[in-house]
Coordinates of C-alpha atoms (C1' of nucleotides) in Angstrom, one line a residue:
Chain A
M609 CA 80.2 68.2 128.0
A610 CA 80.3 68.5 124.0
I611 CA 83.2 67.8 121.3
Q612 CA 85.3 70.3 121.3
R613 CA 88.8 69.0 120.2
N614 CA 89.9 66.7 117.5
T615 CA 92.2 64.4 118.8
I616 CA 93.9 61.5 116.7
Q617 CA 92.3 59.0 119.5
R618 CA 88.8 60.4 118.3
T619 CA 89.4 60.4 114.5
L620 CA 90.7 56.8 114.7
V621 CA 87.7 55.6 116.7
L622 CA 85.1 57.4 114.1
D623 CA 87.0 56.5 110.9
A624 CA 87.2 52.6 112.7
V625 CA 83.3 52.7 112.6
K626 CA 82.9 54.1 109.0
T627 CA 85.6 51.6 107.8
L628 CA 84.3 48.3 109.6
K629 CA 80.7 49.1 108.4
N630 CA 79.8 46.3 110.2
H631 CA 78.2 47.4 113.2
P632 CA 81.3 46.7 115.5
T633 CA 81.2 46.3 119.4
P634 CA 83.3 48.9 121.2
D635 CA 85.8 45.7 121.7
M636 CA 85.9 45.6 117.6
V637 CA 86.4 49.1 117.4
S638 CA 89.2 49.0 120.4
E639 CA 91.0 45.9 118.3
Y640 CA 90.9 48.0 114.9
V641 CA 92.5 51.1 116.5
R642 CA 94.9 49.4 118.2
G643 CA 95.8 47.9 115.2
R644 CA 96.9 51.4 113.8
N645 CA 98.0 52.9 117.2
P646 CA 98.3 50.2 120.2
A647 CA 98.5 53.3 122.7
V648 CA 94.8 54.0 122.5
S649 CA 93.3 52.8 125.7
R650 CA 90.0 51.2 125.9
S651 CA 88.6 54.0 127.8
T652 CA 89.2 56.3 125.2
I653 CA 87.4 54.1 123.1
Y654 CA 84.1 54.2 125.0
R655 CA 84.3 57.8 126.0
N656 CA 84.6 58.7 122.2
L657 CA 82.1 56.1 120.9
N658 CA 79.4 57.8 123.5
L659 CA 80.3 61.5 123.0
L660 CA 80.1 60.8 119.0
C661 CA 76.7 59.1 119.7
E662 CA 75.5 61.8 121.8
E663 CA 76.5 64.2 118.5
G664 CA 74.4 62.3 116.5
R665 CA 77.6 61.3 114.4
L666 CA 77.3 57.5 115.4
Q667 CA 74.3 55.3 116.1
R668 CA 74.0 53.2 119.1
V669 CA 72.4 49.7 118.4
H670 CA 71.4 47.8 122.1
V671 CA 71.7 44.3 121.7
P672 CA 70.2 42.0 124.4
N673 CA 72.8 39.6 126.1
S674 CA 75.6 41.2 124.3
A675 CA 77.8 44.1 124.1
D676 CA 76.6 47.6 122.2
H677 CA 76.8 47.6 118.6
I678 CA 78.0 51.0 116.9
D679 CA 76.1 52.0 113.5
H680 CA 78.1 54.5 111.0
N681 CA 74.4 55.1 109.4
C682 CA 72.9 57.5 111.6
E683 CA 69.2 57.6 109.5
P684 CA 66.6 55.9 111.2
H685 CA 66.4 52.2 110.2
Y686 CA 65.9 48.8 111.7
H687 CA 68.2 46.4 112.8
A688 CA 68.8 42.5 113.3
V689 CA 70.7 40.4 115.0
C690 CA 72.1 36.8 114.4
N691 CA 70.8 34.7 117.5
K692 CA 74.0 32.5 117.0
C693 CA 77.1 34.9 116.4
G694 CA 75.8 38.1 117.5
S695 CA 76.4 39.8 113.9
V696 CA 73.9 42.8 113.4
F697 CA 72.5 43.8 109.9
D698 CA 70.5 46.6 108.2
V699 CA 67.2 45.4 107.5
E700 CA 65.0 46.8 104.6
I701 CA 61.4 47.5 104.7
N702 CA 59.2 45.7 102.5
L703 CA 57.8 48.8 99.9
D704 CA 54.2 47.5 100.1
S705 CA 54.1 47.4 103.8
E706 CA 52.5 49.8 106.6
L707 CA 55.9 50.0 108.2
S708 CA 58.3 53.1 107.8
D709 CA 61.9 53.6 108.6
D710 CA 60.5 55.7 111.7
S711 CA 60.0 53.2 114.5
S712 CA 58.2 55.8 116.4
D713 CA 55.4 55.6 113.9
L714 CA 54.5 52.2 116.0
C715 CA 53.3 54.3 119.2
S716 CA 50.5 55.3 117.3
Y717 CA 49.3 51.7 117.7
V718 CA 49.2 51.3 121.1
S719 CA 48.4 53.0 124.6
C720 CA 49.7 52.1 128.2
K721 CA 48.1 52.8 131.4
G722 CA 50.4 54.9 133.9
L723 CA 52.9 56.0 130.9
K724 CA 53.1 58.1 128.3
I725 CA 54.6 56.6 125.4
K726 CA 57.0 58.6 123.4
G727 CA 59.2 56.1 121.3
C728 CA 60.1 52.5 120.5
V729 CA 63.2 50.3 119.9
V730 CA 62.8 47.3 117.6
L731 CA 65.2 44.6 117.0
F732 CA 64.6 41.7 114.6
T733 CA 66.1 38.7 115.2
G734 CA 67.3 35.7 113.3
I735 CA 70.0 33.5 111.7
C736 CA 72.8 34.8 109.5
D737 CA 73.4 32.9 106.3
N738 CA 77.2 32.4 108.0
C739 CA 75.7 30.5 111.0
S740 CA 73.0 28.7 108.8
E741 CA 75.5 27.3 106.5
E742 CA 78.1 26.4 109.6
S743 CA 75.1 24.2 111.0
K744 CA 74.3 22.2 107.8
I745 CA 78.1 21.0 107.7
Chain B
M115 CA 68.6 21.0 132.8
A116 CA 65.2 21.2 133.8
I117 CA 63.2 21.7 136.5
Q118 CA 62.9 18.6 138.5
R119 CA 62.2 19.3 142.1
N120 CA 60.1 22.0 143.8
T121 CA 62.3 23.6 146.5
I122 CA 61.1 26.5 148.7
Q123 CA 63.7 28.6 147.4
R124 CA 62.1 28.1 143.8
T125 CA 58.4 28.6 145.2
L126 CA 59.3 31.6 147.1
V127 CA 61.0 33.2 143.6
L128 CA 58.1 32.2 141.6
D129 CA 55.3 33.5 144.1
A130 CA 57.4 36.8 144.3
V131 CA 57.3 37.6 140.5
K132 CA 53.6 36.8 140.6
T133 CA 52.8 38.6 143.8
L134 CA 54.9 41.5 142.9
K135 CA 53.0 41.9 139.6
N136 CA 55.3 45.0 138.6
H137 CA 57.7 43.2 136.2
P138 CA 60.3 43.3 139.0
T139 CA 64.5 43.0 138.5
P140 CA 66.1 40.1 140.1
D141 CA 66.8 42.5 142.7
M142 CA 63.4 43.2 143.5
V143 CA 62.6 40.0 143.4
S144 CA 65.7 39.0 145.7
E145 CA 64.7 41.6 148.2
Y146 CA 61.2 40.4 148.2
V147 CA 62.2 36.7 148.9
R148 CA 64.7 37.9 151.9
G149 CA 62.3 39.5 153.5
R150 CA 60.4 36.3 153.9
N151 CA 63.5 34.3 154.0
P152 CA 67.1 36.2 154.2
A153 CA 68.9 32.8 154.1
V154 CA 68.0 32.6 150.2
S155 CA 70.9 33.7 148.2
R156 CA 71.1 35.9 144.9
S157 CA 72.7 33.1 142.8
T158 CA 69.5 31.0 143.8
I159 CA 67.2 33.9 142.6
Y160 CA 68.9 34.5 139.4
R161 CA 69.0 30.3 138.7
N162 CA 65.5 30.1 139.5
L163 CA 64.7 33.2 137.4
N164 CA 66.5 31.6 134.4
L165 CA 64.9 28.0 135.1
L166 CA 61.5 29.3 135.4
C167 CA 61.9 31.8 132.0
E168 CA 63.3 28.5 130.0
E169 CA 60.6 26.4 131.3
G170 CA 57.8 29.2 129.9
R171 CA 56.4 29.9 133.4
L172 CA 58.1 33.3 133.6
Q173 CA 59.0 35.9 130.8
R174 CA 62.1 37.9 130.2
V175 CA 61.8 41.7 129.3
H176 CA 65.4 43.2 128.3
V177 CA 65.8 46.5 129.0
P178 CA 68.5 48.3 127.7
N179 CA 71.0 50.1 130.0
S180 CA 69.3 48.4 133.1
A181 CA 68.8 44.9 134.4
D182 CA 66.5 42.5 133.1
H183 CA 62.8 42.5 134.1
I184 CA 60.9 39.6 135.0
D185 CA 57.1 39.1 133.9
H186 CA 54.7 36.8 135.4
N187 CA 52.5 37.2 132.4
C188 CA 53.9 34.7 129.6
E189 CA 51.2 35.8 126.9
P190 CA 52.6 37.7 124.1
H191 CA 52.3 41.4 124.6
Y192 CA 54.4 44.2 124.3
H193 CA 55.9 46.1 127.1
A194 CA 56.9 50.0 127.6
V195 CA 59.9 51.3 130.1
C196 CA 60.2 54.8 131.6
N197 CA 63.4 56.5 130.5
K198 CA 63.3 58.1 133.8
C199 CA 62.8 55.7 136.6
G200 CA 63.0 52.3 134.6
S201 CA 59.8 51.1 135.5
V202 CA 58.2 48.3 133.1
F203 CA 54.7 48.6 131.8
D204 CA 52.0 46.7 129.8
V205 CA 51.1 47.8 126.5
E206 CA 47.7 47.7 125.0
I207 CA 47.1 47.6 121.2
N208 CA 44.8 49.9 119.7
L209 CA 41.9 48.1 118.6
D210 CA 41.8 49.6 115.0
S211 CA 45.2 48.7 114.3
E212 CA 47.3 46.4 112.1
L213 CA 49.4 45.7 114.6
S214 CA 49.0 42.4 116.8
D215 CA 50.2 41.3 120.0
D216 CA 52.4 38.9 118.5
S217 CA 55.3 41.1 117.3
S218 CA 56.9 38.6 115.0
D219 CA 54.0 39.7 112.6
L220 CA 56.0 42.9 112.1
C221 CA 58.6 40.4 110.3
S222 CA 56.4 40.2 107.5
Y223 CA 57.4 44.0 106.5
V224 CA 61.1 43.6 106.5
S225 CA 64.0 41.9 104.9
C226 CA 67.5 41.6 105.7
K227 CA 70.3 40.7 103.0
G228 CA 72.6 38.1 104.9
L229 CA 70.0 36.9 107.6
K230 CA 66.7 35.1 107.4
I231 CA 64.5 37.0 110.0
K232 CA 62.5 35.0 112.6
G233 CA 61.5 37.1 115.2
C234 CA 61.4 40.6 116.5
V235 CA 61.7 42.5 119.9
V236 CA 59.8 45.8 120.3
L237 CA 60.2 48.0 123.4
F238 CA 57.8 51.0 123.7
T239 CA 59.8 53.8 125.7
G240 CA 58.1 56.9 127.5
I241 CA 57.8 58.8 130.8
C242 CA 55.2 57.5 133.6
D243 CA 52.8 59.1 135.4
N244 CA 55.0 59.2 138.7
C245 CA 58.0 60.8 136.8
S246 CA 56.1 63.3 134.9
E247 CA 54.4 64.7 138.3
E248 CA 57.7 65.0 139.9
S249 CA 59.1 67.0 137.2
K250 CA 56.2 69.4 137.3
I251 CA 57.3 70.4 140.8
Chain C
dC240 C1' 70.6 6.8 148.2
dT241 C1' 71.2 10.0 144.3
dT242 C1' 71.7 13.9 142.0
dA243 C1' 69.2 18.5 141.5
dT244 C1' 69.5 22.5 144.0
dT245 C1' 71.8 25.4 147.1
dG246 C1' 74.8 29.1 149.5
dC247 C1' 79.0 31.1 148.9
dA248 C1' 82.8 33.5 147.4
dA249 C1' 85.2 34.4 143.3
dA250 C1' 84.7 35.0 138.3
dA251 C1' 83.0 37.3 134.2
dC252 C1' 81.6 40.8 131.2
dA253 C1' 80.5 45.4 129.6
dT254 C1' 81.2 49.9 131.2
dT255 C1' 82.3 54.0 133.8
dT256 C1' 85.2 56.7 136.5
dG257 C1' 88.7 59.3 139.7
dC258 C1' 93.2 61.3 138.8
dA259 C1' 97.3 63.1 137.5
dG260 C1' 99.3 64.0 133.3
dT261 C1' 99.3 65.7 128.2
dA262 C1' 98.0 68.0 124.1
dA263 C1' 94.9 70.8 121.2
dG264 C1' 93.3 75.4 120.5
Chain D
dC957 C1' 98.1 79.2 129.1
dT958 C1' 93.8 76.7 129.8
dT959 C1' 91.5 72.9 130.3
dA960 C1' 89.5 69.2 127.1
dC961 C1' 91.3 64.8 126.6
dT962 C1' 93.9 60.7 127.7
dG963 C1' 95.7 56.3 129.9
dC964 C1' 95.4 53.8 133.6
dA965 C1' 93.9 51.3 137.3
dA966 C1' 90.5 50.5 140.1
dA967 C1' 85.2 50.6 140.4
dT968 C1' 80.7 49.6 139.0
dG969 C1' 76.5 46.9 137.8
dT970 C1' 74.4 42.7 136.3
dT971 C1' 74.8 38.0 136.0
dT972 C1' 77.4 33.5 135.9
dT973 C1' 80.2 29.8 137.5
dG974 C1' 82.9 26.1 140.5
dC975 C1' 82.5 23.4 144.5
dA976 C1' 81.4 21.6 148.6
dA977 C1' 77.3 21.0 151.5
dT978 C1' 72.1 20.1 151.8
dA979 C1' 67.8 18.4 151.0
dA980 C1' 63.8 16.7 147.4
dG981 C1' 62.3 12.6 145.7

DNA sequence: CTTATTGCAAAACATTTGCAGTAAG
DNA sequence: CTTACTGCAAATGTTTTGCAATAAG
């Protein structure tokens, strides 16, 4: 079912992701939304994030061993996750590389017996500045 | 804690993954193991898969919206998942491409503000032959 | 003997769902 | 009015954990 009505809950959810800008998890969205309207339920957060992602107004970032993260930027681009704190960052492509923003380009480099490859998910990993600072102390 | 004892349960778990060869989920491992020894508990399956992966004797393949899959082949290589049935396949690199088996090579193509990139996870997606046959019928 | 390992049941975690009530159009 | 949407509570799927009992070395 597509989006047909503009509820205050829906607006709050979309605004939260756009305001936070930090690839929040549904939980972080929930916390932010509840700060402005404590009555909004967790199910509504999840349902609206799902609908907004399906409509292409938000983008989902799957992170292993963690909740999903939500990106307000729907243009194709890569992400990186901190192995310590789980924060998600946007990644920049080096100008002189063969890699493009569109990860499905990688598909032309590979083949697979028994499966027709259509797309590709890439997630970079590392340690964020915050966490590497902490470990120095 | 590292592996120190060779229990029959541990042997059954390792044998299951090596025999099945199809990147089974813990559930599929459990079913196979229980076919040979119904007393083995699910916790033991999980605990042994975790230990064997930590030791580098098995490899874990994270699949979004699905249980993990376990690979008996620990050499670095890429995987693809069927969007319909969730089966996991090994991917072959085209000989004349810049892509190598080691996904961390991709890291040299990108940079990230606020995070030091160390590695990279790649998962190809598509439709397997079985599922595309089914949809033709 | 010692303690790593097991089985069980319960908990944890992220997310979805059934249903009756509410509100957007 | 109609029915998309919400809130709640309960269920789902996957994995982990506390604890007493077992067994590997």
